[in-house]
Coordinates of C-alpha atoms and ligand atoms in Angstrom, one line a residue:
M22 CA 22.1 13.7 0.4
P23 CA 25.2 14.6 -2.0
E24 CA 25.1 12.9 -6.2
L25 CA 27.2 9.7 -5.5
S26 CA 27.0 9.3 -9.4
T27 CA 29.2 11.3 -9.6
K28 CA 32.5 10.9 -6.6
R29 CA 35.4 8.9 -8.0
V30 CA 36.4 6.1 -5.7
F31 CA 39.9 4.5 -6.2
V32 CA 40.5 0.9 -4.6
T33 CA 44.2 0.2 -4.4
R34 CA 44.0 -4.1 -5.1
E35 CA 41.0 -4.6 -7.0
H36 CA 41.8 -8.4 -7.2
I37 CA 41.1 -8.6 -3.2
I38 CA 37.7 -7.0 -2.8
P39 CA 36.1 -7.5 -6.7
E40 CA 33.0 -8.1 -4.4
A41 CA 32.8 -4.9 -2.6
I42 CA 34.2 -3.1 -6.2
A43 CA 31.1 -4.6 -7.9
S44 CA 28.4 -3.3 -5.3
L45 CA 30.2 0.0 -5.5
R46 CA 29.9 0.7 -8.5
Q47 CA 26.9 1.0 -8.5
S48 CA 26.8 4.4 -6.6
V49 CA 29.9 5.7 -7.4
D50 CA 32.2 6.1 -10.1
V51 CA 34.8 2.7 -9.5
E52 CA 38.9 3.3 -10.5
V53 CA 41.2 0.4 -10.0
W54 CA 44.7 -0.4 -9.7
S55 CA 44.4 -4.1 -11.5
E56 CA 47.8 -5.2 -10.4
R57 CA 48.9 -7.5 -7.9
S58 CA 51.5 -4.5 -5.8
A59 CA 50.8 -2.1 -4.7
P60 CA 50.7 1.4 -7.3
P61 CA 53.8 3.3 -7.6
R62 CA 53.6 6.7 -5.4
D63 CA 53.5 8.7 -8.1
V64 CA 50.0 6.6 -9.2
F65 CA 48.6 7.2 -5.9
L66 CA 50.2 10.8 -5.9
R67 CA 48.0 11.6 -8.8
K68 CA 45.3 8.6 -7.7
A69 CA 44.9 10.8 -4.5
R70 CA 44.7 14.3 -6.0
E71 CA 41.3 13.1 -8.2
S72 CA 39.4 11.8 -6.5
D73 CA 36.6 11.3 -3.4
G74 CA 37.6 8.8 -1.8
M75 CA 39.7 4.8 -1.5
I76 CA 40.2 2.4 0.1
T77 CA 43.6 1.3 0.5
E78 CA 45.8 -1.6 1.3
I79 CA 48.9 -1.8 4.7
T80 CA 51.6 -0.9 2.3
D81 CA 49.5 2.1 0.7
L82 CA 51.0 5.3 2.4
V83 CA 48.9 7.8 3.3
D84 CA 50.8 10.9 5.1
K85 CA 51.3 14.5 5.1
E86 CA 52.6 14.9 1.1
L87 CA 50.4 13.6 0.8
L88 CA 47.1 14.5 1.7
D89 CA 48.1 18.5 1.2
Q90 CA 47.5 17.6 -2.3
A91 CA 44.4 16.4 -1.9
P92 CA 42.0 18.3 -1.4
R93 CA 38.9 16.6 -3.3
L94 CA 39.5 13.6 -0.6
K95 CA 36.9 12.6 1.6
V96 CA 37.5 9.8 2.9
V97 CA 40.3 6.6 2.9
A98 CA 38.9 3.3 4.1
N99 CA 42.1 0.8 5.0
R100 CA 41.3 -2.4 4.4
A101 CA 42.7 -3.3 7.0
V102 CA 42.4 -3.3 11.3
G103 CA 46.1 -1.8 11.6
M104 CA 46.0 1.5 10.5
D105 CA 49.4 2.3 11.3
N106 CA 50.3 3.4 7.1
I107 CA 48.2 6.5 7.5
D108 CA 48.7 9.7 9.4
I109 CA 45.3 9.9 11.9
G110 CA 46.2 13.7 12.9
E111 CA 46.9 14.7 9.7
A112 CA 43.8 12.9 8.3
T113 CA 41.5 15.0 10.8
A114 CA 43.4 17.8 9.9
H115 CA 42.6 18.1 6.3
G116 CA 39.5 16.5 7.1
V117 CA 38.9 13.6 5.8
F118 CA 37.7 10.9 7.8
V119 CA 39.7 7.1 8.3
S120 CA 38.2 3.4 8.6
N121 CA 39.7 0.8 9.7
T122 CA 38.1 -3.1 9.6
P123 CA 37.0 -4.0 13.4
G124 CA 34.5 -6.6 14.6
V125 CA 35.5 -8.7 11.5
L126 CA 38.2 -10.5 10.9
H127 CA 39.6 -10.9 14.9
E128 CA 38.4 -14.6 14.2
S129 CA 40.3 -15.8 11.8
C130 CA 43.5 -13.5 13.7
A131 CA 42.7 -16.1 17.0
D132 CA 42.5 -19.4 14.9
F133 CA 46.1 -18.3 13.3
T134 CA 47.5 -17.5 16.1
F135 CA 46.7 -20.8 17.7
G136 CA 48.2 -22.2 14.7
L137 CA 51.1 -20.2 14.7
M138 CA 51.6 -20.9 18.7
L139 CA 50.8 -24.9 17.9
S140 CA 53.0 -24.6 14.8
V141 CA 56.3 -24.4 16.7
A142 CA 55.6 -25.5 20.2
R143 CA 55.2 -29.1 18.3
N144 CA 57.6 -28.4 15.8
I145 CA 55.2 -28.5 13.1
T146 CA 56.6 -26.5 10.7
Y147 CA 60.0 -27.4 11.4
G148 CA 58.4 -31.7 10.7
D149 CA 57.3 -30.5 7.6
R150 CA 60.1 -29.2 6.1
R151 CA 62.6 -31.8 7.3
I152 CA 59.6 -34.2 4.8
R153 CA 60.4 -32.5 1.7
E154 CA 64.1 -32.1 2.7
G155 CA 64.0 -36.2 1.9
E156 CA 65.2 -36.2 6.1
W157 CA 62.2 -38.2 7.3
K158 CA 64.1 -41.7 6.6
V159 CA 63.6 -43.2 10.4
F160 CA 60.4 -43.7 12.6
D161 CA 61.9 -41.3 15.9
Q162 CA 60.8 -38.8 17.0
I163 CA 63.4 -37.7 19.4
P164 CA 64.4 -34.8 16.7
Y165 CA 60.4 -33.5 17.4
L166 CA 60.0 -33.8 20.6
G167 CA 57.6 -30.6 21.1
T168 CA 56.6 -28.6 23.7
D169 CA 52.9 -29.1 24.7
V170 CA 50.5 -25.3 24.4
H171 CA 47.9 -27.3 26.9
G172 CA 48.1 -26.4 30.6
A173 CA 50.9 -23.6 30.0
T174 CA 50.8 -20.1 31.0
L175 CA 49.6 -17.6 27.8
G176 CA 50.1 -13.9 28.3
I177 CA 48.7 -12.0 26.3
I178 CA 50.5 -8.2 26.1
G179 CA 47.2 -5.9 24.0
M180 CA 43.4 -6.7 25.5
G181 CA 41.6 -6.0 22.3
L182 CA 39.0 -8.4 20.0
I183 CA 41.8 -9.9 18.9
G184 CA 43.4 -10.9 22.6
T185 CA 39.5 -11.4 23.9
A186 CA 39.6 -14.5 21.1
V187 CA 43.1 -16.1 22.0
V188 CA 41.8 -16.4 25.5
R189 CA 39.0 -17.9 24.3
R190 CA 40.6 -20.1 22.7
A191 CA 42.8 -20.8 25.5
Q192 CA 40.2 -21.3 28.1
A193 CA 39.8 -25.3 24.8
F194 CA 43.4 -25.8 25.6
D195 CA 43.2 -25.7 29.3
M196 CA 45.8 -22.5 29.5
K197 CA 46.5 -20.2 31.9
V198 CA 45.6 -16.8 30.3
I199 CA 47.5 -13.3 32.2
Y200 CA 48.3 -10.3 29.7
F201 CA 48.9 -6.7 30.1
S202 CA 46.9 -4.0 28.7
R203 CA 47.8 -0.6 28.8
N204 CA 44.3 -0.3 29.4
R205 CA 42.7 -2.7 31.8
K206 CA 39.7 -4.5 30.6
P207 CA 37.7 -5.8 34.4
E208 CA 34.8 -7.1 32.4
V209 CA 37.2 -9.6 30.1
E210 CA 38.8 -10.3 33.8
K211 CA 35.9 -11.6 35.2
Q212 CA 34.2 -13.1 31.8
L213 CA 37.9 -15.0 31.4
G214 CA 39.1 -15.2 34.2
V215 CA 42.2 -14.4 33.2
E216 CA 45.1 -12.2 35.3
W217 CA 46.2 -8.8 34.0
R218 CA 49.6 -7.4 35.0
P219 CA 50.8 -4.2 35.1
D220 CA 54.1 -4.7 34.3
M221 CA 54.5 -5.3 30.9
D222 CA 57.9 -7.6 33.8
D223 CA 56.1 -9.2 35.1
L224 CA 54.2 -11.3 31.7
L225 CA 57.1 -11.7 30.2
A226 CA 58.6 -13.9 33.5
E227 CA 56.2 -15.8 34.1
S228 CA 54.7 -16.8 30.7
D229 CA 55.8 -19.7 28.5
F230 CA 54.2 -18.2 25.2
V231 CA 53.9 -14.5 24.3
S232 CA 51.5 -12.8 22.1
L233 CA 51.3 -9.7 21.5
H234 CA 48.1 -7.7 19.9
V235 CA 49.1 -4.5 19.8
P236 CA 48.4 -1.9 17.3
L237 CA 52.4 -0.5 16.2
T238 CA 52.0 3.1 17.2
A239 CA 55.2 5.0 18.7
E240 CA 54.6 3.5 22.3
T241 CA 54.5 0.3 20.7
Q242 CA 56.9 0.3 18.2
R243 CA 59.9 -2.5 19.3
I244 CA 58.1 -3.2 22.2
I245 CA 59.7 -6.7 22.5
G246 CA 63.5 -6.5 22.1
K247 CA 66.6 -7.1 23.8
R248 CA 65.9 -6.6 27.3
E249 CA 61.9 -7.8 27.1
L250 CA 64.0 -10.8 25.6
E251 CA 65.8 -11.3 27.8
L252 CA 63.5 -11.1 30.4
M253 CA 61.9 -14.6 28.6
Q254 CA 61.8 -18.0 29.9
P255 CA 64.3 -20.6 27.6
H256 CA 61.4 -23.0 27.6
S257 CA 59.6 -19.6 26.3
F258 CA 58.2 -18.4 22.9
L259 CA 57.2 -15.0 21.0
I260 CA 54.1 -15.1 18.6
N261 CA 53.5 -11.8 16.2
T262 CA 50.9 -12.0 14.6
T263 CA 50.0 -7.6 14.7
R264 CA 53.2 -5.4 13.0
G265 CA 56.9 -6.3 12.3
P266 CA 57.9 -3.6 13.5
T267 CA 56.9 -4.1 17.3
V268 CA 59.9 -6.4 17.8
D269 CA 64.3 -6.1 17.3
P270 CA 64.5 -8.8 14.7
G271 CA 68.2 -8.6 15.4
A272 CA 67.0 -8.7 19.3
L273 CA 65.0 -12.2 18.0
Y274 CA 67.4 -13.5 16.1
E275 CA 70.0 -13.4 19.1
A276 CA 67.9 -14.8 21.6
V277 CA 66.7 -17.4 19.6
K278 CA 69.4 -18.3 18.4
T279 CA 71.4 -18.4 21.8
G280 CA 69.2 -20.2 23.7
Q281 CA 67.1 -16.9 25.5
I282 CA 63.7 -18.2 24.4
A283 CA 63.0 -21.3 22.9
G284 CA 61.4 -19.8 18.9
A285 CA 59.2 -18.3 17.4
A286 CA 56.6 -17.6 15.2
L287 CA 56.0 -14.8 13.2
D288 CA 53.1 -13.4 10.5
V289 CA 54.9 -10.4 10.6
T290 CA 58.3 -8.7 9.7
D291 CA 60.1 -6.0 9.7
P292 CA 61.0 -5.4 6.5
E293 CA 58.1 -7.1 5.1
P294 CA 57.8 -9.4 2.8
I295 CA 61.5 -10.4 4.5
P296 CA 64.2 -11.1 2.7
F297 CA 65.1 -14.5 1.9
D298 CA 68.6 -14.3 2.9
D299 CA 66.8 -13.4 6.5
P300 CA 69.2 -14.9 9.5
L301 CA 65.7 -15.6 11.1
L302 CA 65.2 -17.1 8.2
S303 CA 67.7 -19.6 9.1
L304 CA 66.6 -21.0 12.4
P305 CA 64.6 -24.7 12.6
N306 CA 62.6 -23.5 15.6
V307 CA 60.9 -20.2 13.4
V308 CA 58.0 -20.4 11.7
I309 CA 57.2 -17.7 9.6
S310 CA 54.4 -16.4 7.1
P311 CA 53.4 -14.2 4.8
H312 CA 50.9 -11.9 6.9
I313 CA 47.9 -13.7 6.1
A314 CA 46.4 -14.4 10.0
S315 CA 43.2 -12.3 9.1
A316 CA 43.7 -14.0 5.4
S317 CA 40.6 -16.8 5.3
S318 CA 38.2 -15.7 1.8
S319 CA 34.9 -15.1 4.5
T320 CA 37.2 -13.0 7.3
V321 CA 38.4 -11.4 3.6
R322 CA 34.9 -10.7 1.2
K323 CA 34.3 -9.2 4.9
M324 CA 36.6 -6.8 5.2
G325 CA 36.0 -5.1 2.2
E326 CA 31.7 -4.8 2.3
L327 CA 33.3 -2.4 5.7
T328 CA 35.4 -0.6 3.2
A329 CA 32.6 -0.3 1.1
Q330 CA 30.0 0.3 4.0
N331 CA 32.2 3.4 5.1
V332 CA 32.9 5.4 2.1
I333 CA 29.4 5.3 1.2
G334 CA 29.0 5.8 4.2
A335 CA 31.6 9.0 3.8
L336 CA 30.7 10.4 0.9
S337 CA 26.4 9.9 1.3
G338 CA 27.4 11.9 4.4
T339 CA 25.5 9.2 6.2
A340 CA 27.4 6.5 8.6
M341 CA 30.5 5.3 8.7
P342 CA 30.7 2.0 10.9
S343 CA 34.1 1.9 11.6
C344 CA 35.5 5.5 11.5
V345 CA 37.8 5.8 13.5
N346 CA 37.9 10.2 13.7
P347 CA 34.6 11.2 13.3
E348 CA 36.2 14.4 14.6
A349 CA 37.8 15.0 11.0
A350 CA 33.8 16.7 10.2
A351 CA 35.1 19.9 12.8
N352 CA 38.4 20.7 9.3
R353 CA 35.9 20.1 6.7
Ligands
GLV567 C1 46.1 -6.8 8.7 O1 47.3 -6.5 8.8 C2 44.9 -5.6 9.4 O2 45.5 -5.1 10.3 O3 44.1 -6.4 9.7

């Protein structure tokens, strides 16, 4: 087994995963970036050159430029399930193992998806905003009449662990669930009674709520644009907890503004953070949160533990719990 104490690991945010950092420090030499924002690119590149492993956040870009300069680097453990900040093909070609954090955050993300759905459909956030603006002056429910979530049709795009966890919650709300996914999931259909739609257009036309659960890839970039929003019903809502660029924000603004759809709830935006003067923020029937679907204390701690286990696995040559490119070994 390689001598671990000589290995250097750079963590791009100290404050997010202190327990994982403490546990890593027992076996490897850990350096941390202690500011709350990401290290500047030049610092990140230098640290990549000097490190055997890195723990990254979704805003840290791991691309060919970085990998070309980092011959010592063996592992990048992303503290996220999504990996669109990492060029996996290049990492593999450079013999760098990449890991993510599946299996520990799907329940928290599914809770949050329901929170967003209820919030936008039942005007929870809108009501709160109006109260803080000093606008609750009389007992009058009519400006806040919402749409029922129970009994509605939920269309899920992308049926991975998070999508499946959303389905389980939808069952308790007596919802009909339909889904579109590149790979059909007969097991989920059988166990949870969901129906597959081979054509995403049909799902969009049929759903009262459309919820996105696909990773961001070239294929899913702007998977929801003007045409797709036009297929949705005027009483329907779009929920996005995956990545902002899956939705065309200009088209979404127009669709909500003109009543093409009833509203949207977004935990992710394009760009992030969303600028204060973004037109979407002017729409009362849009709820936006700052990319926090997985952010419960317990889940963030588990994500940290998993990244640390992946780093130790890679650097010690033992198993990595969630390596996405084991084939990188052939290029080391
Ligand atoms: C968060 O966005 C994640 O991908 O885990």
